[in-house]
Amino acid sequence: MTALPPPAVVLRKYLASARTALVWKLEGLGERDLRLPRTPTGTSLLGIVLHCANVEIGYFGPTFARAWPEPLHPALIPDDAYDTDPQADWTVPADLPAAELVAFYARVGEFADAAFDELALDAPGRVPWWPEGRAETTLHEVAVHVLSDLHRHAGHADVLREMIDGAAGMRPGMTNVPDAVDWPAQVARLTAIAERFPPE
């Protein structure tokens, strides 16, 4: 019987796959396409990356008294910025190039991964922005929380990218999208089914 990998190894693997999926959605696009809001709430591909980077710094940093080593980097959103702009971590400054943000996010991934080398999964932490009564946590819980958040946002990025140029798929080397599908016909078939129902 093959030995199962330790839980920390599994968590790191899936966190890394979420980061890879997200960053892959940026490949081949220029600054304008990466920054243009694609939803009524202003979601952009580059904004998702900025948000995820700050999420990981917060959860794998201060939660466990770990200091992020680049406190003056323009991609790091200070806590007090949210007092005046609750969407601060979704707004990429014009003078922060996409390539620099992607490089920054790679370093964030290394910082987050190092938490698993430094701490046990049951290491206690405290999430200062969670409500009292549930702010106490462990590295294991935080890892699962961040993992679900990253994959959710990677899915958002997948939809946004498909809206831009039709590119779709799960990750490099395995898109998980069938090749032999007539997509216009599939859309027409689904539209015909939906149109059997009256508008609400």
Short mmCIF file of C-alpha atoms in Angstrom, two decimals:
data_model
loop_
_atom_site.label_atom_id
_atom_site.label_comp_id
_atom_site.label_asym_id
_atom_site.label_seq_id
_atom_site.Cartn_x
_atom_site.Cartn_y
_atom_site.Cartn_z
CA MET A 1 0.00 0.00 0.00
CA THR A 2 1.35 3.42 -0.99
CA ALA A 3 1.96 5.77 1.92
CA LEU A 4 -0.27 8.84 1.87
CA PRO A 5 1.44 12.25 1.86
CA PRO A 6 1.27 14.22 5.11
CA PRO A 7 -1.63 16.70 5.34
CA ALA A 8 0.72 19.71 5.18
CA VAL A 9 2.13 18.47 1.89
CA VAL A 10 -1.38 18.06 0.46
CA LEU A 11 -2.40 21.56 1.55
CA ARG A 12 0.73 23.11 0.03
CA LYS A 13 0.13 21.22 -3.22
CA TYR A 14 -3.41 22.52 -3.65
CA LEU A 15 -2.52 26.06 -2.59
CA ALA A 16 0.22 26.03 -5.25
CA SER A 17 -2.19 24.69 -7.88
CA ALA A 18 -4.64 27.52 -7.13
CA ARG A 19 -1.89 30.13 -7.55
CA THR A 20 -0.75 28.51 -10.81
CA ALA A 21 -4.30 28.43 -12.19
CA LEU A 22 -4.85 32.08 -11.31
CA VAL A 23 -1.59 33.41 -12.73
CA TRP A 24 -2.03 31.33 -15.89
CA LYS A 25 -5.18 33.33 -16.66
CA LEU A 26 -3.04 36.46 -17.08
CA GLU A 27 -0.68 35.03 -19.69
CA GLY A 28 -0.64 36.72 -23.07
CA LEU A 29 -2.76 39.73 -22.09
CA GLY A 30 -1.66 43.37 -21.99
CA GLU A 31 -1.98 45.79 -19.11
CA ARG A 32 -5.32 47.17 -20.33
CA ASP A 33 -7.05 43.80 -20.62
CA LEU A 34 -5.67 42.71 -17.26
CA ARG A 35 -6.95 45.84 -15.52
CA LEU A 36 -10.34 46.43 -17.18
CA PRO A 37 -13.25 45.66 -14.84
CA ARG A 38 -15.34 42.82 -16.23
CA THR A 39 -18.24 42.70 -13.76
CA PRO A 40 -20.68 45.25 -12.29
CA THR A 41 -18.65 45.11 -9.05
CA GLY A 42 -15.40 46.00 -10.83
CA THR A 43 -13.63 42.64 -10.81
CA SER A 44 -10.54 42.49 -13.01
CA LEU A 45 -7.96 39.76 -13.55
CA LEU A 46 -5.14 41.79 -12.02
CA GLY A 47 -7.38 42.89 -9.15
CA ILE A 48 -7.98 39.25 -8.27
CA VAL A 49 -4.22 38.67 -8.03
CA LEU A 50 -3.71 41.72 -5.82
CA HIS A 51 -6.53 40.59 -3.55
CA CYS A 52 -5.24 37.02 -3.28
CA ALA A 53 -1.71 38.21 -2.54
CA ASN A 54 -2.92 40.35 0.34
CA VAL A 55 -5.20 37.60 1.63
CA GLU A 56 -2.28 35.18 1.83
CA ILE A 57 0.01 37.72 3.49
CA GLY A 58 -2.63 38.47 6.11
CA TYR A 59 -3.57 34.91 6.91
CA PHE A 60 -0.09 33.38 6.84
CA GLY A 61 1.61 36.46 8.33
CA PRO A 62 0.09 38.46 11.22
CA THR A 63 -2.29 35.63 12.10
CA PHE A 64 0.77 33.68 13.27
CA ALA A 65 2.99 36.64 14.25
CA ARG A 66 5.01 36.24 11.04
CA ALA A 67 6.23 39.45 9.44
CA TRP A 68 5.98 39.98 5.69
CA PRO A 69 9.52 40.96 4.59
CA GLU A 70 8.54 43.71 2.12
CA PRO A 71 6.42 46.13 4.19
CA LEU A 72 6.89 49.04 1.76
CA HIS A 73 6.06 47.20 -1.48
CA PRO A 74 3.25 49.00 -3.35
CA ALA A 75 1.29 45.75 -3.72
CA LEU A 76 1.00 45.39 0.05
CA ILE A 77 -2.21 47.12 1.09
CA PRO A 78 -1.90 48.60 4.61
CA ASP A 79 -4.69 47.80 7.06
CA ASP A 80 -5.75 51.43 7.40
CA ALA A 81 -6.36 51.71 3.63
CA TYR A 82 -9.61 49.78 4.10
CA ASP A 83 -10.96 52.51 6.37
CA THR A 84 -11.41 54.80 3.37
CA ASP A 85 -11.57 52.24 0.55
CA PRO A 86 -13.07 48.82 1.31
CA GLN A 87 -11.97 47.69 -2.16
CA ALA A 88 -8.35 48.79 -1.71
CA ASP A 89 -6.96 45.30 -2.34
CA TRP A 90 -8.85 45.04 -5.63
CA THR A 91 -7.47 48.30 -7.06
CA VAL A 92 -4.10 47.87 -8.75
CA PRO A 93 -2.22 51.19 -8.95
CA ALA A 94 -1.39 52.35 -12.47
CA ASP A 95 2.31 52.53 -11.58
CA LEU A 96 2.44 48.88 -10.49
CA PRO A 97 3.17 46.82 -13.63
CA ALA A 98 1.41 43.50 -14.02
CA ALA A 99 4.72 41.65 -14.26
CA GLU A 100 5.84 43.09 -10.92
CA LEU A 101 2.57 42.10 -9.25
CA VAL A 102 2.92 38.55 -10.58
CA ALA A 103 6.50 38.39 -9.28
CA PHE A 104 5.30 39.76 -5.94
CA TYR A 105 2.62 37.07 -5.78
CA ALA A 106 5.24 34.38 -6.41
CA ARG A 107 7.14 35.66 -3.36
CA VAL A 108 3.90 35.66 -1.38
CA GLY A 109 3.49 31.97 -2.26
CA GLU A 110 6.98 31.25 -0.93
CA PHE A 111 6.17 33.18 2.26
CA ALA A 112 2.93 31.23 2.75
CA ASP A 113 4.63 27.89 2.07
CA ALA A 114 7.31 28.68 4.65
CA ALA A 115 4.62 28.75 7.34
CA PHE A 116 4.29 24.98 6.92
CA ASP A 117 8.03 24.58 7.50
CA GLU A 118 8.00 26.81 10.57
CA LEU A 119 4.76 25.73 12.24
CA ALA A 120 2.80 22.58 12.97
CA LEU A 121 -0.71 22.33 11.54
CA ASP A 122 -2.14 22.66 15.03
CA ALA A 123 -0.11 25.82 15.73
CA PRO A 124 -2.42 28.44 17.25
CA GLY A 125 -3.09 31.74 15.55
CA ARG A 126 -5.48 34.64 15.79
CA VAL A 127 -7.22 36.33 12.84
CA PRO A 128 -7.65 39.94 13.97
CA TRP A 129 -10.42 40.73 11.48
CA TRP A 130 -12.56 37.71 12.42
CA PRO A 131 -15.28 38.28 15.04
CA GLU A 132 -14.48 37.76 18.71
CA GLY A 133 -15.35 34.25 19.72
CA ARG A 134 -14.03 32.70 16.53
CA ALA A 135 -10.83 34.66 15.90
CA GLU A 136 -8.69 31.93 17.49
CA THR A 137 -7.61 29.41 14.89
CA THR A 138 -4.90 27.00 13.76
CA LEU A 139 -2.62 26.82 10.73
CA HIS A 140 -4.70 23.91 9.46
CA GLU A 141 -7.95 25.88 9.54
CA VAL A 142 -6.34 28.93 7.96
CA ALA A 143 -4.82 26.82 5.19
CA VAL A 144 -8.21 25.30 4.33
CA HIS A 145 -9.86 28.72 4.49
CA VAL A 146 -7.29 30.30 2.15
CA LEU A 147 -7.33 27.28 -0.14
CA SER A 148 -11.08 27.58 -0.66
CA ASP A 149 -10.75 31.34 -1.23
CA LEU A 150 -7.97 31.00 -3.81
CA HIS A 151 -9.75 28.32 -5.81
CA ARG A 152 -12.94 30.39 -5.77
CA HIS A 153 -11.06 33.34 -7.21
CA ALA A 154 -9.22 31.15 -9.72
CA GLY A 155 -12.68 30.16 -10.96
CA HIS A 156 -13.63 33.83 -11.24
CA ALA A 157 -10.48 34.43 -13.27
CA ASP A 158 -11.32 31.49 -15.54
CA VAL A 159 -14.69 33.02 -16.40
CA LEU A 160 -13.22 36.51 -16.91
CA ARG A 161 -10.53 35.19 -19.24
CA GLU A 162 -13.03 33.24 -21.29
CA MET A 163 -15.07 36.44 -21.70
CA ILE A 164 -11.99 38.28 -23.00
CA ASP A 165 -10.69 35.94 -25.68
CA GLY A 166 -12.36 32.55 -25.28
CA ALA A 167 -9.39 30.97 -23.49
CA ALA A 168 -10.61 28.44 -20.94
CA GLY A 169 -9.24 25.63 -18.88
CA MET A 170 -8.21 24.41 -15.48
CA ARG A 171 -4.42 24.63 -15.55
CA PRO A 172 -1.43 24.53 -17.92
CA GLY A 173 -1.00 21.11 -19.48
CA MET A 174 -4.50 19.94 -18.54
CA THR A 175 -7.27 22.29 -19.51
CA ASN A 176 -10.03 19.86 -18.46
CA VAL A 177 -12.05 21.23 -21.41
CA PRO A 178 -13.11 18.66 -24.03
CA ASP A 179 -11.60 19.22 -27.48
CA ALA A 180 -14.31 17.66 -29.63
CA VAL A 181 -17.20 19.96 -28.71
CA ASP A 182 -19.01 22.32 -31.06
CA TRP A 183 -19.24 25.17 -28.54
CA PRO A 184 -21.62 27.41 -30.53
CA ALA A 185 -23.95 24.43 -30.89
CA GLN A 186 -23.67 23.70 -27.17
CA VAL A 187 -24.52 27.30 -26.32
CA ALA A 188 -27.46 27.21 -28.73
CA ARG A 189 -28.74 23.97 -27.18
CA LEU A 190 -28.52 25.37 -23.63
CA THR A 191 -30.15 28.63 -24.74
CA ALA A 192 -33.04 26.72 -26.33
CA ILE A 193 -33.63 24.83 -23.09
CA ALA A 194 -33.53 28.01 -21.01
CA GLU A 195 -35.93 29.81 -23.36
CA ARG A 196 -38.62 27.21 -22.68
CA PHE A 197 -39.10 28.97 -19.36
CA PRO A 198 -40.79 32.36 -19.08
CA PRO A 199 -38.80 35.36 -17.89
CA GLU A 200 -39.32 36.16 -14.21
#
